[in-house]
Amino acid sequence: MTGIGADILGVIAVGIGMAAVLYAGLHAARKAGLRPAPWLMPAGIGAAMVFYSVWTDYAWLPRALDRLPPGTQVLVVGKVTQIWAPWTYLVPVGVRFAALDPSAVTEGEDGRRRAQIMLFERRGQTVVVPQEFDCAAGLIRPARGDWAPAPGDDPAFAAVCGGQGG
């Protein structure tokens, strides 16, 4: 299971686990003669669910990068802020990135290079986009697209052509 379904299932599991821990703790406190506040159980469960949700959002990018094959280059990372998560205005959360495996770059007889750009998204499918690069002419062609000049700051062109280009 991936995507939002796994996130919801994880949050529910954390809530159930925290409920069990709090139930046992509050029961022990009552047996010891203490009178814990009745709001501790729902507040503790809610806090655990929120903390897990925040942790899983911020931990996705490092976990996804760790699963990449050795030598894979991350070309760009997309970070966002979300109105329902105000802490992301302080530290934006990574929700997508593009990567390239340099060992999978091939060179055709015409001298042009072909690469598979992998596009990863937090709650989406991974998409592999083939692209062609004419390093000598400084051109790039996306799948089913036309040749166009590569922007000077294009990370895919820099990774595939390594400083070559017109």
PDB file of C-alpha atoms in Angstrom:
ATOM      1  CA  MET A   1       0.000   0.000   0.000  1.00  0.00           C
ATOM      2  CA  THR A   2       1.300   3.434  -0.873  1.00  0.00           C
ATOM      3  CA  GLY A   3       0.122   6.997  -0.879  1.00  0.00           C
ATOM      4  CA  ILE A   4      -2.477   8.482   1.354  1.00  0.00           C
ATOM      5  CA  GLY A   5      -3.962   5.082   2.276  1.00  0.00           C
ATOM      6  CA  ALA A   6      -0.725   4.056   3.979  1.00  0.00           C
ATOM      7  CA  ASP A   7      -0.572   7.413   5.752  1.00  0.00           C
ATOM      8  CA  ILE A   8      -4.105   7.071   7.086  1.00  0.00           C
ATOM      9  CA  LEU A   9      -3.499   3.488   8.168  1.00  0.00           C
ATOM     10  CA  GLY A  10      -0.292   4.566   9.943  1.00  0.00           C
ATOM     11  CA  VAL A  11      -2.032   7.415  11.767  1.00  0.00           C
ATOM     12  CA  ILE A  12      -4.821   5.067  12.894  1.00  0.00           C
ATOM     13  CA  ALA A  13      -2.301   2.470  14.099  1.00  0.00           C
ATOM     14  CA  VAL A  14      -0.404   5.121  16.075  1.00  0.00           C
ATOM     15  CA  GLY A  15      -3.685   6.315  17.597  1.00  0.00           C
ATOM     16  CA  ILE A  16      -4.636   2.789  18.660  1.00  0.00           C
ATOM     17  CA  GLY A  17      -1.164   2.123  20.050  1.00  0.00           C
ATOM     18  CA  MET A  18      -1.140   5.361  22.017  1.00  0.00           C
ATOM     19  CA  ALA A  19      -4.640   4.601  23.330  1.00  0.00           C
ATOM     20  CA  ALA A  20      -3.392   1.269  24.689  1.00  0.00           C
ATOM     21  CA  VAL A  21      -0.337   2.875  26.308  1.00  0.00           C
ATOM     22  CA  LEU A  22      -2.379   5.694  27.841  1.00  0.00           C
ATOM     23  CA  TYR A  23      -5.091   3.322  29.030  1.00  0.00           C
ATOM     24  CA  ALA A  24      -2.508   1.215  30.856  1.00  0.00           C
ATOM     25  CA  GLY A  25      -0.762   4.289  32.262  1.00  0.00           C
ATOM     26  CA  LEU A  26      -3.957   5.960  33.430  1.00  0.00           C
ATOM     27  CA  HIS A  27      -5.215   2.693  34.907  1.00  0.00           C
ATOM     28  CA  ALA A  28      -1.963   2.339  36.878  1.00  0.00           C
ATOM     29  CA  ALA A  29      -2.266   5.962  38.017  1.00  0.00           C
ATOM     30  CA  ARG A  30      -5.803   5.329  39.290  1.00  0.00           C
ATOM     31  CA  LYS A  31      -4.644   2.178  41.109  1.00  0.00           C
ATOM     32  CA  ALA A  32      -1.959   4.299  42.752  1.00  0.00           C
ATOM     33  CA  GLY A  33      -4.648   6.627  44.081  1.00  0.00           C
ATOM     34  CA  LEU A  34      -4.148   9.477  41.593  1.00  0.00           C
ATOM     35  CA  ARG A  35      -6.994  11.128  39.735  1.00  0.00           C
ATOM     36  CA  PRO A  36      -5.748  11.895  36.191  1.00  0.00           C
ATOM     37  CA  ALA A  37      -7.696  14.456  34.182  1.00  0.00           C
ATOM     38  CA  PRO A  38     -10.299  12.890  31.877  1.00  0.00           C
ATOM     39  CA  TRP A  39      -8.981  14.815  28.862  1.00  0.00           C
ATOM     40  CA  LEU A  40      -5.530  13.173  28.999  1.00  0.00           C
ATOM     41  CA  MET A  41      -6.579  10.140  26.933  1.00  0.00           C
ATOM     42  CA  PRO A  42      -8.054  11.977  23.888  1.00  0.00           C
ATOM     43  CA  ALA A  43      -5.389  14.711  24.034  1.00  0.00           C
ATOM     44  CA  GLY A  44      -2.568  12.171  24.143  1.00  0.00           C
ATOM     45  CA  ILE A  45      -4.019  10.151  21.268  1.00  0.00           C
ATOM     46  CA  GLY A  46      -4.524  13.276  19.159  1.00  0.00           C
ATOM     47  CA  ALA A  47      -1.026  14.594  19.874  1.00  0.00           C
ATOM     48  CA  ALA A  48       0.535  11.239  18.952  1.00  0.00           C
ATOM     49  CA  MET A  49      -1.388  11.172  15.675  1.00  0.00           C
ATOM     50  CA  VAL A  50      -0.358  14.729  14.775  1.00  0.00           C
ATOM     51  CA  PHE A  51       3.312  14.116  15.653  1.00  0.00           C
ATOM     52  CA  TYR A  52       3.351  10.917  13.567  1.00  0.00           C
ATOM     53  CA  SER A  53       1.776  12.723  10.621  1.00  0.00           C
ATOM     54  CA  VAL A  54       4.365  15.518  10.774  1.00  0.00           C
ATOM     55  CA  TRP A  55       7.227  13.035  11.161  1.00  0.00           C
ATOM     56  CA  THR A  56       6.140  10.910   8.204  1.00  0.00           C
ATOM     57  CA  ASP A  57       5.828  13.994   5.971  1.00  0.00           C
ATOM     58  CA  TYR A  58       9.364  15.159   6.748  1.00  0.00           C
ATOM     59  CA  ALA A  59      10.891  11.658   6.767  1.00  0.00           C
ATOM     60  CA  TRP A  60       9.585  10.694   3.304  1.00  0.00           C
ATOM     61  CA  LEU A  61      12.282  12.469   1.295  1.00  0.00           C
ATOM     62  CA  PRO A  62      15.315  11.046   3.152  1.00  0.00           C
ATOM     63  CA  ARG A  63      13.776   7.549   3.090  1.00  0.00           C
ATOM     64  CA  ALA A  64      13.038   7.803  -0.641  1.00  0.00           C
ATOM     65  CA  LEU A  65      16.574   9.025  -1.378  1.00  0.00           C
ATOM     66  CA  ASP A  66      18.042   6.132   0.623  1.00  0.00           C
ATOM     67  CA  ARG A  67      16.188   3.643  -1.600  1.00  0.00           C
ATOM     68  CA  LEU A  68      17.747   4.956  -4.825  1.00  0.00           C
ATOM     69  CA  PRO A  69      20.400   2.839  -6.533  1.00  0.00           C
ATOM     70  CA  PRO A  70      24.004   3.765  -5.680  1.00  0.00           C
ATOM     71  CA  GLY A  71      25.357   6.554  -7.863  1.00  0.00           C
ATOM     72  CA  THR A  72      21.944   8.029  -8.667  1.00  0.00           C
ATOM     73  CA  GLN A  73      22.018  11.814  -8.898  1.00  0.00           C
ATOM     74  CA  VAL A  74      19.167  13.893  -7.527  1.00  0.00           C
ATOM     75  CA  LEU A  75      18.512  16.624 -10.069  1.00  0.00           C
ATOM     76  CA  VAL A  76      15.944  18.766  -8.276  1.00  0.00           C
ATOM     77  CA  VAL A  77      13.779  18.589  -5.142  1.00  0.00           C
ATOM     78  CA  GLY A  78      10.326  20.140  -4.956  1.00  0.00           C
ATOM     79  CA  LYS A  79       9.405  21.542  -1.533  1.00  0.00           C
ATOM     80  CA  VAL A  80       6.061  23.045  -0.631  1.00  0.00           C
ATOM     81  CA  THR A  81       4.267  24.919   2.100  1.00  0.00           C
ATOM     82  CA  GLN A  82       0.750  23.862   3.033  1.00  0.00           C
ATOM     83  CA  ILE A  83      -1.906  26.032   4.631  1.00  0.00           C
ATOM     84  CA  TRP A  84      -3.169  23.123   6.782  1.00  0.00           C
ATOM     85  CA  ALA A  85       0.368  22.568   8.075  1.00  0.00           C
ATOM     86  CA  PRO A  86       1.580  26.002   9.229  1.00  0.00           C
ATOM     87  CA  TRP A  87       4.987  24.651  10.347  1.00  0.00           C
ATOM     88  CA  THR A  88       5.807  24.089   6.652  1.00  0.00           C
ATOM     89  CA  TYR A  89       6.107  27.864   6.285  1.00  0.00           C
ATOM     90  CA  LEU A  90       9.154  27.662   8.565  1.00  0.00           C
ATOM     91  CA  VAL A  91      10.576  24.456   7.030  1.00  0.00           C
ATOM     92  CA  PRO A  92       8.998  23.500   3.680  1.00  0.00           C
ATOM     93  CA  VAL A  93       8.402  19.780   3.217  1.00  0.00           C
ATOM     94  CA  GLY A  94       9.864  17.844   0.249  1.00  0.00           C
ATOM     95  CA  VAL A  95       7.075  16.249  -1.770  1.00  0.00           C
ATOM     96  CA  ARG A  96       8.741  15.424  -5.103  1.00  0.00           C
ATOM     97  CA  PHE A  97      12.107  15.045  -6.747  1.00  0.00           C
ATOM     98  CA  ALA A  98      13.729  14.125 -10.053  1.00  0.00           C
ATOM     99  CA  ALA A  99      16.672  11.747 -10.267  1.00  0.00           C
ATOM    100  CA  LEU A 100      18.948  10.248 -12.889  1.00  0.00           C
ATOM    101  CA  ASP A 101      21.097   7.120 -12.866  1.00  0.00           C
ATOM    102  CA  PRO A 102      24.243   8.117 -14.813  1.00  0.00           C
ATOM    103  CA  SER A 103      25.158   4.466 -15.393  1.00  0.00           C
ATOM    104  CA  ALA A 104      21.958   4.061 -17.444  1.00  0.00           C
ATOM    105  CA  VAL A 105      22.780   6.901 -19.862  1.00  0.00           C
ATOM    106  CA  THR A 106      23.304   5.534 -23.374  1.00  0.00           C
ATOM    107  CA  GLU A 107      24.926   7.085 -26.395  1.00  0.00           C
ATOM    108  CA  GLY A 108      23.512   6.568 -29.882  1.00  0.00           C
ATOM    109  CA  GLU A 109      25.429   6.277 -33.136  1.00  0.00           C
ATOM    110  CA  ASP A 110      24.580   9.902 -33.867  1.00  0.00           C
ATOM    111  CA  GLY A 111      26.452  11.023 -30.732  1.00  0.00           C
ATOM    112  CA  ARG A 112      23.314  11.973 -28.888  1.00  0.00           C
ATOM    113  CA  ARG A 113      22.784  10.698 -25.377  1.00  0.00           C
ATOM    114  CA  ARG A 114      19.612   9.162 -23.990  1.00  0.00           C
ATOM    115  CA  ALA A 115      18.665   9.136 -20.323  1.00  0.00           C
ATOM    116  CA  GLN A 116      15.748   8.035 -18.216  1.00  0.00           C
ATOM    117  CA  ILE A 117      14.688  10.790 -15.805  1.00  0.00           C
ATOM    118  CA  MET A 118      12.843   9.368 -12.776  1.00  0.00           C
ATOM    119  CA  LEU A 119      10.159  11.595 -11.262  1.00  0.00           C
ATOM    120  CA  PHE A 120       9.131  10.689  -7.707  1.00  0.00           C
ATOM    121  CA  GLU A 121       6.162  12.158  -5.872  1.00  0.00           C
ATOM    122  CA  ARG A 122       5.196  11.776  -2.203  1.00  0.00           C
ATOM    123  CA  ARG A 123       1.710  10.434  -2.750  1.00  0.00           C
ATOM    124  CA  GLY A 124       1.917   9.550  -6.418  1.00  0.00           C
ATOM    125  CA  GLN A 125       3.306   7.083  -8.877  1.00  0.00           C
ATOM    126  CA  THR A 126       6.929   7.175  -9.959  1.00  0.00           C
ATOM    127  CA  VAL A 127       7.188   8.181 -13.606  1.00  0.00           C
ATOM    128  CA  VAL A 128      10.173   7.506 -15.874  1.00  0.00           C
ATOM    129  CA  VAL A 129      10.567  10.067 -18.651  1.00  0.00           C
ATOM    130  CA  PRO A 130      13.003   9.369 -21.492  1.00  0.00           C
ATOM    131  CA  GLN A 131      14.967  12.367 -22.741  1.00  0.00           C
ATOM    132  CA  GLU A 132      17.563  12.885 -25.435  1.00  0.00           C
ATOM    133  CA  PHE A 133      20.529  15.221 -25.177  1.00  0.00           C
ATOM    134  CA  ASP A 134      22.677  16.669 -27.947  1.00  0.00           C
ATOM    135  CA  CYS A 135      25.617  17.715 -25.819  1.00  0.00           C
ATOM    136  CA  ALA A 136      27.646  19.237 -28.664  1.00  0.00           C
ATOM    137  CA  ALA A 137      24.794  21.477 -29.826  1.00  0.00           C
ATOM    138  CA  GLY A 138      23.440  22.206 -26.329  1.00  0.00           C
ATOM    139  CA  LEU A 139      20.011  20.798 -27.137  1.00  0.00           C
ATOM    140  CA  ILE A 140      17.545  18.711 -25.176  1.00  0.00           C
ATOM    141  CA  ARG A 141      14.465  16.812 -26.343  1.00  0.00           C
ATOM    142  CA  PRO A 142      11.851  15.509 -23.905  1.00  0.00           C
ATOM    143  CA  ALA A 143       9.793  12.465 -24.781  1.00  0.00           C
ATOM    144  CA  ARG A 144       7.569  13.151 -27.807  1.00  0.00           C
ATOM    145  CA  GLY A 145       8.847  16.718 -27.881  1.00  0.00           C
ATOM    146  CA  ASP A 146      10.960  18.852 -30.165  1.00  0.00           C
ATOM    147  CA  TRP A 147      14.600  19.768 -29.785  1.00  0.00           C
ATOM    148  CA  ALA A 148      15.091  22.942 -27.774  1.00  0.00           C
ATOM    149  CA  PRO A 149      18.093  24.746 -26.346  1.00  0.00           C
ATOM    150  CA  ALA A 150      18.947  23.450 -22.894  1.00  0.00           C
ATOM    151  CA  PRO A 151      18.624  26.129 -20.230  1.00  0.00           C
ATOM    152  CA  GLY A 152      21.977  27.030 -18.723  1.00  0.00           C
ATOM    153  CA  ASP A 153      20.877  25.811 -15.299  1.00  0.00           C
ATOM    154  CA  ASP A 154      19.254  22.539 -16.453  1.00  0.00           C
ATOM    155  CA  PRO A 155      20.413  19.918 -13.925  1.00  0.00           C
ATOM    156  CA  ALA A 156      19.605  16.982 -16.246  1.00  0.00           C
ATOM    157  CA  PHE A 157      21.699  18.434 -19.073  1.00  0.00           C
ATOM    158  CA  ALA A 158      24.585  19.090 -16.669  1.00  0.00           C
ATOM    159  CA  ALA A 159      24.395  15.548 -15.293  1.00  0.00           C
ATOM    160  CA  VAL A 160      24.229  13.863 -18.712  1.00  0.00           C
ATOM    161  CA  CYS A 161      26.620  16.074 -20.637  1.00  0.00           C
ATOM    162  CA  GLY A 162      28.997  16.991 -17.819  1.00  0.00           C
ATOM    163  CA  GLY A 163      29.978  20.466 -18.928  1.00  0.00           C
ATOM    164  CA  GLN A 164      29.873  19.809 -22.667  1.00  0.00           C
ATOM    165  CA  GLY A 165      27.607  21.861 -24.842  1.00  0.00           C
ATOM    166  CA  GLY A 166      27.370  24.839 -27.083  1.00  0.00           C
TER     167      GLY A 166
END
